Tab-separated table of C-alpha atoms and ligand atoms in Angstrom:
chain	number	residue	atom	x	y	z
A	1	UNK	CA	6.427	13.427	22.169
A	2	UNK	CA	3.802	10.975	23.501
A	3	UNK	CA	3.690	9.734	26.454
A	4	UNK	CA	4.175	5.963	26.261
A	5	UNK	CA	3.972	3.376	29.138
A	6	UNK	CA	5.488	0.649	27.080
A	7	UNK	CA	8.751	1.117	27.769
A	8	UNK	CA	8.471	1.769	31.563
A	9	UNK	CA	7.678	-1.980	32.428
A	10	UNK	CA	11.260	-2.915	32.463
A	11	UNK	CA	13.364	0.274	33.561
A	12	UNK	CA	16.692	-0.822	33.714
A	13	UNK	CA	16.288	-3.080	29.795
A	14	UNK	CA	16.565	-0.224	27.122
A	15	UNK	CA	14.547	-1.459	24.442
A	16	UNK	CA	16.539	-0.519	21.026
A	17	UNK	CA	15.181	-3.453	18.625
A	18	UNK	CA	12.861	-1.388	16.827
A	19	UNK	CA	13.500	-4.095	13.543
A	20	UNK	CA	11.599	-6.542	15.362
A	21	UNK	CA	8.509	-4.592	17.058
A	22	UNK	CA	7.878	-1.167	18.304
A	23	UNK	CA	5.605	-1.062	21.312
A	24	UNK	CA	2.353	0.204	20.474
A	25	UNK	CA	1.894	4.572	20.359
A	26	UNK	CA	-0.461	5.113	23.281
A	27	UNK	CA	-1.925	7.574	20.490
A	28	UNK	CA	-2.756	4.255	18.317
A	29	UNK	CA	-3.978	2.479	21.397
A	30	UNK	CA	-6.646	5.473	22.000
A	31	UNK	CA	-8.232	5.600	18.290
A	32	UNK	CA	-8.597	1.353	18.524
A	33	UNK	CA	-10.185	1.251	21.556
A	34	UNK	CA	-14.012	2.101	20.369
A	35	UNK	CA	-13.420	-0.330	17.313
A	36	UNK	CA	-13.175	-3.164	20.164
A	37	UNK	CA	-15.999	-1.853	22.079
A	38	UNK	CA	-18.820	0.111	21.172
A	39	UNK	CA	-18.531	0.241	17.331
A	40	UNK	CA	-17.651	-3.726	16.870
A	41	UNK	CA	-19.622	-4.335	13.927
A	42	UNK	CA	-18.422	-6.433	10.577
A	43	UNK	CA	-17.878	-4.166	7.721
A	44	UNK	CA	-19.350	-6.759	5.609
A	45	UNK	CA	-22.902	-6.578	7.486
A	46	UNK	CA	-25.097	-3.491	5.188
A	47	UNK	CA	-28.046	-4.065	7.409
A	48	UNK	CA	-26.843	-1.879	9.514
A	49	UNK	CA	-25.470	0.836	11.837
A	50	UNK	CA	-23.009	-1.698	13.080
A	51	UNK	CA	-22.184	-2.338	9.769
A	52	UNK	CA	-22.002	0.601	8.262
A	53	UNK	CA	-19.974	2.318	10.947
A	54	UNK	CA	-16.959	-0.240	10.691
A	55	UNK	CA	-17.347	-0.001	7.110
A	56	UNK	CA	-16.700	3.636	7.152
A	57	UNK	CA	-13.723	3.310	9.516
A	58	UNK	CA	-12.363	0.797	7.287
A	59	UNK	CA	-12.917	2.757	4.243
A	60	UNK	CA	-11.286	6.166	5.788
A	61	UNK	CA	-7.899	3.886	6.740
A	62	UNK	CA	-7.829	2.662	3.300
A	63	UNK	CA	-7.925	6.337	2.647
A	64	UNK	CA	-4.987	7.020	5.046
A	65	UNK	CA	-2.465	3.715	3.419
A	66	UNK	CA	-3.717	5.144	-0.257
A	67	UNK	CA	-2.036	8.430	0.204
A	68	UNK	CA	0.865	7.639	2.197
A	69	UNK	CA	2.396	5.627	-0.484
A	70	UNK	CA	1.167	7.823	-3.558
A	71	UNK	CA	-1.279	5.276	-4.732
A	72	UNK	CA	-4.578	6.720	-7.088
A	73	UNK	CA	-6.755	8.442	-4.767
A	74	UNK	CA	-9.860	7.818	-6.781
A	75	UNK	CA	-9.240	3.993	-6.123
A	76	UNK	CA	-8.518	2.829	-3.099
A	77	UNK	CA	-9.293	-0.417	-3.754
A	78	UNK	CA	-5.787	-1.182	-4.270
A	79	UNK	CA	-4.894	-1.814	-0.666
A	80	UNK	CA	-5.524	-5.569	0.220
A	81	UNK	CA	-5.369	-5.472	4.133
A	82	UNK	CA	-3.652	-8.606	5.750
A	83	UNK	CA	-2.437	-9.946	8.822
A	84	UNK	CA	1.043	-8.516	8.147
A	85	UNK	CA	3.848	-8.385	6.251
A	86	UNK	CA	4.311	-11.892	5.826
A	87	UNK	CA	0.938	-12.672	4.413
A	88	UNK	CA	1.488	-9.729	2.095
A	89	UNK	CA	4.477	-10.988	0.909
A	90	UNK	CA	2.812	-14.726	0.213
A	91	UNK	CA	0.078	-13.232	-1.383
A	92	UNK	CA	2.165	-10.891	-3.656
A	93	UNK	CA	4.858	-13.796	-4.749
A	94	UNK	CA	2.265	-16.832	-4.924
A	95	UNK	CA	-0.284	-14.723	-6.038
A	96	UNK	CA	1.572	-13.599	-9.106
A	97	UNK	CA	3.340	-16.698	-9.865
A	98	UNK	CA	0.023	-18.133	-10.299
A	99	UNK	CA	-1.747	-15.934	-12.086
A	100	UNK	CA	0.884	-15.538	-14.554
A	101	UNK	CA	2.608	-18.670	-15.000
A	102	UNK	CA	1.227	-19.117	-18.394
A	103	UNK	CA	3.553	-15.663	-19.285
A	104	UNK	CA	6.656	-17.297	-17.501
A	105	UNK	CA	7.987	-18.856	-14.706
A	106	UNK	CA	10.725	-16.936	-13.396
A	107	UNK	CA	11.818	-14.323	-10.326
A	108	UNK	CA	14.360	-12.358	-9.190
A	109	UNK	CA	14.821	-11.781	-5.657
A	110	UNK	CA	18.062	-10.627	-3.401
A	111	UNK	CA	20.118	-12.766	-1.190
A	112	UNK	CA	19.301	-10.168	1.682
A	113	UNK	CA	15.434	-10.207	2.044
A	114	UNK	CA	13.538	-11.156	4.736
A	115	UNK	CA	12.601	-14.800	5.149
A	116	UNK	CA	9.144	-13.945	4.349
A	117	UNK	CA	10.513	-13.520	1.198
A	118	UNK	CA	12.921	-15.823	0.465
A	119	UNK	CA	10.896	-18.839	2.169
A	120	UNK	CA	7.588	-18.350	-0.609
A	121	UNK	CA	10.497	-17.958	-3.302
A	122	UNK	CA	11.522	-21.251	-2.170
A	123	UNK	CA	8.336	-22.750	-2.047
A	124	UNK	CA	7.362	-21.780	-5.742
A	125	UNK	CA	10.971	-23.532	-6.827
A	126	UNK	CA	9.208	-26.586	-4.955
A	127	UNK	CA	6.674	-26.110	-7.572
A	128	UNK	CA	8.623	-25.791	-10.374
A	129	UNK	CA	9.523	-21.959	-10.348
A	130	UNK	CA	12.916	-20.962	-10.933
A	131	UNK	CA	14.475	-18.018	-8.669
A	132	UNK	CA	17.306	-16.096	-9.199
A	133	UNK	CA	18.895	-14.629	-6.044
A	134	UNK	CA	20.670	-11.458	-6.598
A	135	UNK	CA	24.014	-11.120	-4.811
A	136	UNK	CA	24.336	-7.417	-2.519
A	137	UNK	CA	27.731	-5.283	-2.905
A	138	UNK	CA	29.715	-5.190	0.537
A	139	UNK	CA	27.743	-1.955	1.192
A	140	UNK	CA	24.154	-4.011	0.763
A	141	UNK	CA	22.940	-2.240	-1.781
A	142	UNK	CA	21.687	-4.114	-5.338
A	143	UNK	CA	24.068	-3.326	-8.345
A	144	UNK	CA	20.731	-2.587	-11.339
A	145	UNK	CA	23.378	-3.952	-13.772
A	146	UNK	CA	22.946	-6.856	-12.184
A	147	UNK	CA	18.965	-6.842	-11.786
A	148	UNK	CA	19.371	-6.265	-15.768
A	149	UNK	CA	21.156	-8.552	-16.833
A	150	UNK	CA	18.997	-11.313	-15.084
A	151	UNK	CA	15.822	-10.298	-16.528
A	152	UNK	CA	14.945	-12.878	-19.237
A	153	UNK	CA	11.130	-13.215	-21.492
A	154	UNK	CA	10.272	-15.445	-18.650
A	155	UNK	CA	10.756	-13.473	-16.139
A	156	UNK	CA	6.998	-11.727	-14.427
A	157	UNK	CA	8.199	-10.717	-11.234
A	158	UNK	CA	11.486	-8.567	-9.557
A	159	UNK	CA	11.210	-8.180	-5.694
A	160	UNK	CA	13.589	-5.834	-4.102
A	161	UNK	CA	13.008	-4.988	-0.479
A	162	UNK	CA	12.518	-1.084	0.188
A	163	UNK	CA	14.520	-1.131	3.401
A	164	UNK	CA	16.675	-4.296	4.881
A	165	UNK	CA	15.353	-5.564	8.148
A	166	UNK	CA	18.779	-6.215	9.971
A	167	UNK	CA	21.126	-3.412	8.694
A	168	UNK	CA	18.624	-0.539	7.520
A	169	UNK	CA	19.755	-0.172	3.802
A	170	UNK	CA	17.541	1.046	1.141
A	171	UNK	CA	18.089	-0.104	-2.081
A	172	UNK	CA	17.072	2.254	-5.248
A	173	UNK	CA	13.580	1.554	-5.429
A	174	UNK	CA	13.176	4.222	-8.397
A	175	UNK	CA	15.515	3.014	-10.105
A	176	UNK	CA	14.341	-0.579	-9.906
A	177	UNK	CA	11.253	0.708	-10.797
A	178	UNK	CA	11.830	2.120	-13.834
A	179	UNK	CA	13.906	-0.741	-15.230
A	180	UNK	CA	11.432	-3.068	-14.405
A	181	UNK	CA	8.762	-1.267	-15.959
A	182	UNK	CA	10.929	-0.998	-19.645
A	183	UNK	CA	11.199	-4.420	-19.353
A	184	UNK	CA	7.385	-5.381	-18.754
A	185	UNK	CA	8.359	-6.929	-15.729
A	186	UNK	CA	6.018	-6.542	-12.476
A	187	UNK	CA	7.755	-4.764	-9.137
A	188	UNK	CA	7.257	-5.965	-5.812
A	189	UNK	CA	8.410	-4.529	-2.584
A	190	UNK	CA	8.462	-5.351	1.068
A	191	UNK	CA	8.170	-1.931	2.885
A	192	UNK	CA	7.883	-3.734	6.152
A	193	UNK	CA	10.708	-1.821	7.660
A	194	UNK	CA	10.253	1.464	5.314
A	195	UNK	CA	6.860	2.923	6.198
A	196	UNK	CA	6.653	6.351	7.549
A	197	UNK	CA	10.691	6.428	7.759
A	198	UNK	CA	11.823	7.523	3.737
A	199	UNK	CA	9.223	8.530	1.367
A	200	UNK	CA	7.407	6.323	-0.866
A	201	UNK	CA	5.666	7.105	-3.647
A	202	UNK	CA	4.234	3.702	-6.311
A	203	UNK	CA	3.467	6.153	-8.967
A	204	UNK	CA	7.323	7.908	-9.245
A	205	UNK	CA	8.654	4.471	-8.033
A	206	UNK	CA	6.671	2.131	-10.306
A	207	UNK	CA	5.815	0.099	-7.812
A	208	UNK	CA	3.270	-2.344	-8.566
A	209	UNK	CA	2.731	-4.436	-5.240
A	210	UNK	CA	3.804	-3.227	-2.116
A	211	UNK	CA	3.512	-5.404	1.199
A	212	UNK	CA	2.980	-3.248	4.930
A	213	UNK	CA	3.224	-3.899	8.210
A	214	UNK	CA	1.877	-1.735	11.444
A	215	UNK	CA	4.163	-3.178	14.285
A	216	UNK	CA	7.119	-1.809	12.902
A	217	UNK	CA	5.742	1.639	13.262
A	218	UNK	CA	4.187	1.844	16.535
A	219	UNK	CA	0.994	0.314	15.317
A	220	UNK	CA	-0.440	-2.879	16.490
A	221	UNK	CA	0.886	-6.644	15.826
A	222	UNK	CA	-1.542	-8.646	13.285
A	223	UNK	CA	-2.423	-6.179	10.627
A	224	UNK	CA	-0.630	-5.352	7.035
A	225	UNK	CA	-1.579	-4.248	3.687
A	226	UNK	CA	-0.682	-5.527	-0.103
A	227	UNK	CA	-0.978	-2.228	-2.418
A	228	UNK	CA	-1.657	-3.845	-5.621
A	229	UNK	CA	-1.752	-1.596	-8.582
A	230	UNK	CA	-4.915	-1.293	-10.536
A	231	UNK	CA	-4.104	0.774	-13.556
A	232	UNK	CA	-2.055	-1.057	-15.602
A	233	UNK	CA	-4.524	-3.809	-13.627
A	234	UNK	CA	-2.193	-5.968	-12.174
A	235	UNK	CA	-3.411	-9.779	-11.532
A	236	UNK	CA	-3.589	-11.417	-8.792
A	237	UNK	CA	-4.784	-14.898	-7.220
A	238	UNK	CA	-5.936	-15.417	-4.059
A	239	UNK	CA	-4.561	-17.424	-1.453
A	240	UNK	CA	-7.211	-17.478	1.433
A	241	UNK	CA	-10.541	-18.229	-0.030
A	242	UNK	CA	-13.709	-17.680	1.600
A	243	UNK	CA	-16.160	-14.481	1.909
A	244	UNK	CA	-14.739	-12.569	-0.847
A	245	UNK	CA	-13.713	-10.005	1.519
A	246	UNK	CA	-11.014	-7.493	-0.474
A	247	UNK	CA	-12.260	-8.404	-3.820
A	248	UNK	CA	-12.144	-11.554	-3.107
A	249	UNK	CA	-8.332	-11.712	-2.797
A	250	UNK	CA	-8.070	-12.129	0.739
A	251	UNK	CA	-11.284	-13.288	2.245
A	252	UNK	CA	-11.915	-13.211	6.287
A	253	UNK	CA	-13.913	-10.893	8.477
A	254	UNK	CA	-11.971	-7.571	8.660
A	255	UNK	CA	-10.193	-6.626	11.740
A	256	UNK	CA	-11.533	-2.935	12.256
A	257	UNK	CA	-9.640	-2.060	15.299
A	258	UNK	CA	-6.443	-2.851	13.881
A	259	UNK	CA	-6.691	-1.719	10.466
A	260	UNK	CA	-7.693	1.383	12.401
A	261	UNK	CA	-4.750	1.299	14.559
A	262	UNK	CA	-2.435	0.722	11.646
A	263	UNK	CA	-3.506	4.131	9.853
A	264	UNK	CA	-3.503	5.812	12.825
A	265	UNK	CA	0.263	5.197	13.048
A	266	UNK	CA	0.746	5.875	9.590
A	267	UNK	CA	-0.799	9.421	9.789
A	268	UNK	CA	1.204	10.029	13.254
A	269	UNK	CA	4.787	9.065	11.169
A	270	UNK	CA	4.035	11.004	8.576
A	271	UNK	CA	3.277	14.085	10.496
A	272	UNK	CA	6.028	16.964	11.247
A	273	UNK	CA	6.118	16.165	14.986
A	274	UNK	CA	7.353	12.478	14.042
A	275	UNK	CA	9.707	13.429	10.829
A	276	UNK	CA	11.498	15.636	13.023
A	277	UNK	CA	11.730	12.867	15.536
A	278	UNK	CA	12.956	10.770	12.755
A	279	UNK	CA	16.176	13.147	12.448
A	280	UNK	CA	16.440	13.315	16.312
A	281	UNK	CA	16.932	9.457	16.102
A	282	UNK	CA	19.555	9.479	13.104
A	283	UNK	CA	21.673	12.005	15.421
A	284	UNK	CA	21.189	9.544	18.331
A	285	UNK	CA	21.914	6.747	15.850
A	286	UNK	CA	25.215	8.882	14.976
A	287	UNK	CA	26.080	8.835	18.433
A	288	UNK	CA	26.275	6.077	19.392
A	289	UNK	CA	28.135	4.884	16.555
A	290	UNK	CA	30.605	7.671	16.818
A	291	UNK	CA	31.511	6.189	20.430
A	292	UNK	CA	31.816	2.645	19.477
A	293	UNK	CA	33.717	2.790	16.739
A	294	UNK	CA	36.963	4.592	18.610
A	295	UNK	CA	37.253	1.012	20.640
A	296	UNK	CA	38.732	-0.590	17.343
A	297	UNK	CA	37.725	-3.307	15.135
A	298	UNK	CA	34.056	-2.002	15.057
A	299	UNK	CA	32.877	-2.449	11.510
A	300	UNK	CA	29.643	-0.935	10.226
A	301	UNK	CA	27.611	-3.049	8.753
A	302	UNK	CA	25.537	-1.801	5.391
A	303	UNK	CA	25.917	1.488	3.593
A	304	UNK	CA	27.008	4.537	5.618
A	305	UNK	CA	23.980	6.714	4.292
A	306	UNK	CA	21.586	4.710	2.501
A	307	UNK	CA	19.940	3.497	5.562
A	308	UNK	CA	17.000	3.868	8.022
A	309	UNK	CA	17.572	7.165	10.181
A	310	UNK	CA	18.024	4.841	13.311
A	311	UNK	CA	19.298	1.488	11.996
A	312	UNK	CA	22.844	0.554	13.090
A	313	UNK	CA	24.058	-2.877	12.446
A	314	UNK	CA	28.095	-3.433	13.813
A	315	UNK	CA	30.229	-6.451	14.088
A	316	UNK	CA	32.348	-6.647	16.811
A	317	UNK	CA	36.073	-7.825	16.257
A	318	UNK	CA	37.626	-10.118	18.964
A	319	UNK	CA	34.711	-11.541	20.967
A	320	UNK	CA	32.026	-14.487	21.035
A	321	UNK	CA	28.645	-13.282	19.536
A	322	UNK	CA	26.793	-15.321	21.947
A	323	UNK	CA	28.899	-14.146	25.127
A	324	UNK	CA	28.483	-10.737	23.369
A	325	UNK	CA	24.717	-11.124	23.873
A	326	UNK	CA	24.512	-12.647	26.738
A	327	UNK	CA	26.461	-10.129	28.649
A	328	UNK	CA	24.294	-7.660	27.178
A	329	UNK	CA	20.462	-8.856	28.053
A	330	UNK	CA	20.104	-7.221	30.879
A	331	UNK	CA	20.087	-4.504	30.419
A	332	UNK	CA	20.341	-3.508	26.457
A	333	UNK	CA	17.834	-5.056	24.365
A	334	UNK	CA	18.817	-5.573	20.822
A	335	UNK	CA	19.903	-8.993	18.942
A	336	UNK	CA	22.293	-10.456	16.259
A	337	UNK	CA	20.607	-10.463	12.846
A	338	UNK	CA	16.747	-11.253	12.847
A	339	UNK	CA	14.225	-12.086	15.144
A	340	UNK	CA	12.552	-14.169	13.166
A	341	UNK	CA	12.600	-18.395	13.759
A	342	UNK	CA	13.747	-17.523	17.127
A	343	UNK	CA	16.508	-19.927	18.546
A	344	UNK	CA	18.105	-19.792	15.523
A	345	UNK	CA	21.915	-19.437	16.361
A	346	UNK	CA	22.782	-19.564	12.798
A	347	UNK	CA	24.799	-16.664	11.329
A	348	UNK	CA	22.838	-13.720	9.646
A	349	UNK	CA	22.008	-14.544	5.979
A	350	UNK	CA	22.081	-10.712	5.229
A	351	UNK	CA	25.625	-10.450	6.866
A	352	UNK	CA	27.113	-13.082	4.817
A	353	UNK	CA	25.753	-11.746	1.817
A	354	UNK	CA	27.786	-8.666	2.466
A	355	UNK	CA	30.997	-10.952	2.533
A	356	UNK	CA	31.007	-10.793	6.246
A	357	UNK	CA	33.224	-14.001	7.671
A	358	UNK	CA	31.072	-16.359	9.984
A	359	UNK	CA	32.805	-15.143	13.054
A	360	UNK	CA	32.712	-11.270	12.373
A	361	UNK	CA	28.831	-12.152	10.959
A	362	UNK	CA	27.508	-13.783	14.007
A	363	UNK	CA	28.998	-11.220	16.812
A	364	UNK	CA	26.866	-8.709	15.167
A	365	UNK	CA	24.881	-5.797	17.084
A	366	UNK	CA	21.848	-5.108	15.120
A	367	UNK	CA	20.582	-1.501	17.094
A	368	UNK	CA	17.389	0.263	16.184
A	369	UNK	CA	16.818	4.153	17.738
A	370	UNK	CA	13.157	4.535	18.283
A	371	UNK	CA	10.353	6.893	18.618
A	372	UNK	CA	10.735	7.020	22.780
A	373	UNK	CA	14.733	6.376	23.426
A	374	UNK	CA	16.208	9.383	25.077
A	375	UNK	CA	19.841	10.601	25.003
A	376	UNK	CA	20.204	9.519	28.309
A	377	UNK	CA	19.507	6.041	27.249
A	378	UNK	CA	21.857	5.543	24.601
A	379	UNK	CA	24.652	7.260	26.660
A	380	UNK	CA	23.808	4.425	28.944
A	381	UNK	CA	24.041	2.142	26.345
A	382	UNK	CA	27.378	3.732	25.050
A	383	UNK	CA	28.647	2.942	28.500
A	384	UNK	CA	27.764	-1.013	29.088
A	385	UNK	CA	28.830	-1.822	25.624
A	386	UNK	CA	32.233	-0.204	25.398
A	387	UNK	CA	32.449	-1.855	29.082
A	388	UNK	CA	31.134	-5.699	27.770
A	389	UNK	CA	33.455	-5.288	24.871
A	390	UNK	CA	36.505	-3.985	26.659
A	391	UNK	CA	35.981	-7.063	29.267
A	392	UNK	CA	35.344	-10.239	26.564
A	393	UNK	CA	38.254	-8.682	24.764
A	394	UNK	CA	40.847	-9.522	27.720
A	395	UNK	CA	43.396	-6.716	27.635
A	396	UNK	CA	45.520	-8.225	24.171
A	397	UNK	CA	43.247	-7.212	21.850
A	398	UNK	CA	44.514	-5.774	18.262
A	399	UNK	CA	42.133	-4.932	14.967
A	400	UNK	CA	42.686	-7.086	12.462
A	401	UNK	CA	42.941	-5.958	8.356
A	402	UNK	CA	39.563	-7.100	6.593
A	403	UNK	CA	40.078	-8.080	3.715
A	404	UNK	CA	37.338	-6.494	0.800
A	405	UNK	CA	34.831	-8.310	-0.362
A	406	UNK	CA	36.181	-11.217	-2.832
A	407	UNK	CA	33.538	-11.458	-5.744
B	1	LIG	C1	8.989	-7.647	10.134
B	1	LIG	C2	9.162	-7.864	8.679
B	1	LIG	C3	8.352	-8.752	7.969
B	1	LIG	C4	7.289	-9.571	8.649
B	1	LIG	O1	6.203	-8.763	8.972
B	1	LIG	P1	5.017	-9.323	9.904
B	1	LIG	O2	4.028	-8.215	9.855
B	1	LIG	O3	5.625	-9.541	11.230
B	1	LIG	O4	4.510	-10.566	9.264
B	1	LIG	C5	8.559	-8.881	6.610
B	1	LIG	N1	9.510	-8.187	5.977
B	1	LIG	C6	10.311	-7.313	6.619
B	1	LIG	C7	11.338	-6.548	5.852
B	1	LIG	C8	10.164	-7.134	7.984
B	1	LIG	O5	10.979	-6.293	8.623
């Protein structure tokens, strides 16, 4: 295992919200450095040694994102890089909805995807788009009756998250695939949280956009991809005009060092050293959940199975979510529901949409085990939770029936 500094700056605050960032790999850090330095050049300038070296790093990383998600090796063209997973996302739902709006106006989307997701779906219903969003079973995961029965002639795009960004589920992507593809409809996915954790594959999926993000997977903040399938050529129209960099779908001087930094840390998480860490975090995962859930009205959150290898979402029965968390932040990093618009004290979307009640929704735990968490540390972790929870409780406490999901 690498040897990572990240997580020394604050030794007594166990960092376990891998959903929202994972500090950079020191191994990432190390193959960016020259790209900031030495070899700084713009891949667009042929002139050249500059030029032509960042063009070549560029070109090899493209190389690296082609083959981790199955896509034609001959073409690697089909990788849009971005500044994330949110400008993926945009550029895969507006980009589509505009090139194809003569075909039809319609999408399908889930209740439970991320915000950058659900906020460009709302957006394009500004514009006259219509949406459906998919209700999740109690377990999270799509029912494909469902995703069939909504698909009408108008319909040009279905996007299905690979992997849920507050309670790890993975919803059939194959499957999705395949139905979408019978019914000529294009398939989108946000892989944001999937990446170098389950396999993906756009040519058994058929997947025809993908959106990918580094800082999920020890990679650097700032840098993405879109995979967008060239064969059947799938259209797309730009939403950042300028240069004509990436076909001229997303133009703007390339960022070398951190579309260097992002393969990097795709190559290190698919290689057998990190895999095998992968099942090392699902037993720590295991662990942890196997010692809260003896202190009663624990409820797991999402499938039991069909999730990330280190995800673990609970709700806690009988306390205040915010007194929850507050009695936690010193010393166990993790949140309730998403990091994302920060401040927001709203309950999860994602919860809800499993039938969760507000109050069992909002004192959620959402826990991510990472690349560098030791046993040590979630025995630690074991200990000040079942110690918060058995103080807010106050002694009377008794689990409650929960009632099944009422569709
Ligand atoms: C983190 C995340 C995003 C946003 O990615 P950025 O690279 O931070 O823009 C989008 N979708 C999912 C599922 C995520 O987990």
């Amino acid at each position: 295992m690498a040897n990572n500094t990240a997580n020394n700056t604050h030794s007594q605050l166990i960092y376990l919200d891998g959903h929202a960032t994972t500090p950079l790999d020191a191994r990432v850090l190390n193959a960016m450095l020259p790209y900031l330095t030495e070899q700084f050049g713009n891949s667009s300038s042929q002139s050249h040694r500059y030029g032509w070296e960042a063009a070549a790093a560029v070109k090899q990383a493209r190389q690296v994102l082609s083959n981790a998600i199955g896509a034609s090796s001959d073409d690697p063209s089909e990788i849009i890089f971005t500044s994330g997973a949110t400008e993926a996302n945009n550029l895969a739902l507006k980009g589509i909805a505009e090139a194809y709006f003569q075909k039809g106006r319609h999408l399908i989307t889930l209740q439970t995807e991320h915000s950058a997701v659900l906020e460009p779906c709302r957006y394009l219903e500004r514009l006259g788009f219509e949406v459906t969003y998919l209700p999740v079973q109690p377990d999270g995961l799509l029912d494909i009756h469902l995703l069939a029965e909504a698909i009408r002639p108008e319909t040009v795009l279905v996007s299905v998250m690979a992997a849920n960004s507050e309670i790890g589920v993975l919803q059939p992507l194959g499957e999705i695939g395949a139905l979408c593809r019978e019914r000529g409809v294009l398939f989108h996915t946000d892989a944001a949280q999937a990446i170098g954790k389950i396999p993906l594959d756009v040519q058994a999926m058929s997947i025809d956009l993908m959106s990918l993000t580094a800082h999920k997977l020890y990679g650097p903040k700032g840098v993405g991809a879109l995979y967008v399938r060239r064969r059947p050529r799938v259209q797309l129209a730009a939403q950042l005009h300028g240069g004509g960099q990436e076909q001229g779908l997303r133009s703007g001087t390339l960022a070398t060092h951190q579309i260097v930094g992002f393969a990097r840390a795709v190559e290190l998480a698919d290689s057998p050293e990190e895999q095998e860490g992968l099942a090392h975090q699902r037993q720590l995962r295991d662990r942890l959940w196997s010692a809260l859930a003896p202190l009663g009205g624990i409820h797991l959150n999402g499938h039991p199975t069909q999730r990330l290898p280190g995800s673990l979402n609970v709700s806690v029965e009988g306390v205040d979510g915010a007194a929850l968390l507050l009695s936690l932040r010193s010393q166990v990093a993790v949140s309730s529901g998403s990091a994302c618009g920060s401040g927001k004290t709203a309950p999860s979307h994602v919860l809800l949409a499993l039938g969760r009640d507000r109050a069992l929704a909002a004192a959620s735990l959402r826990f991510c085990v990472g690349r560098f968490n030791t046993e040590a540390e979630i025995d630690q972790v074991i200990d000040q939770i079942s110690v918060t929870i058995r103080a807010l409780r106050l002694g009377d406490f008794k689990p409650r029936e929960i009632k099944p999901k009422q569709d």
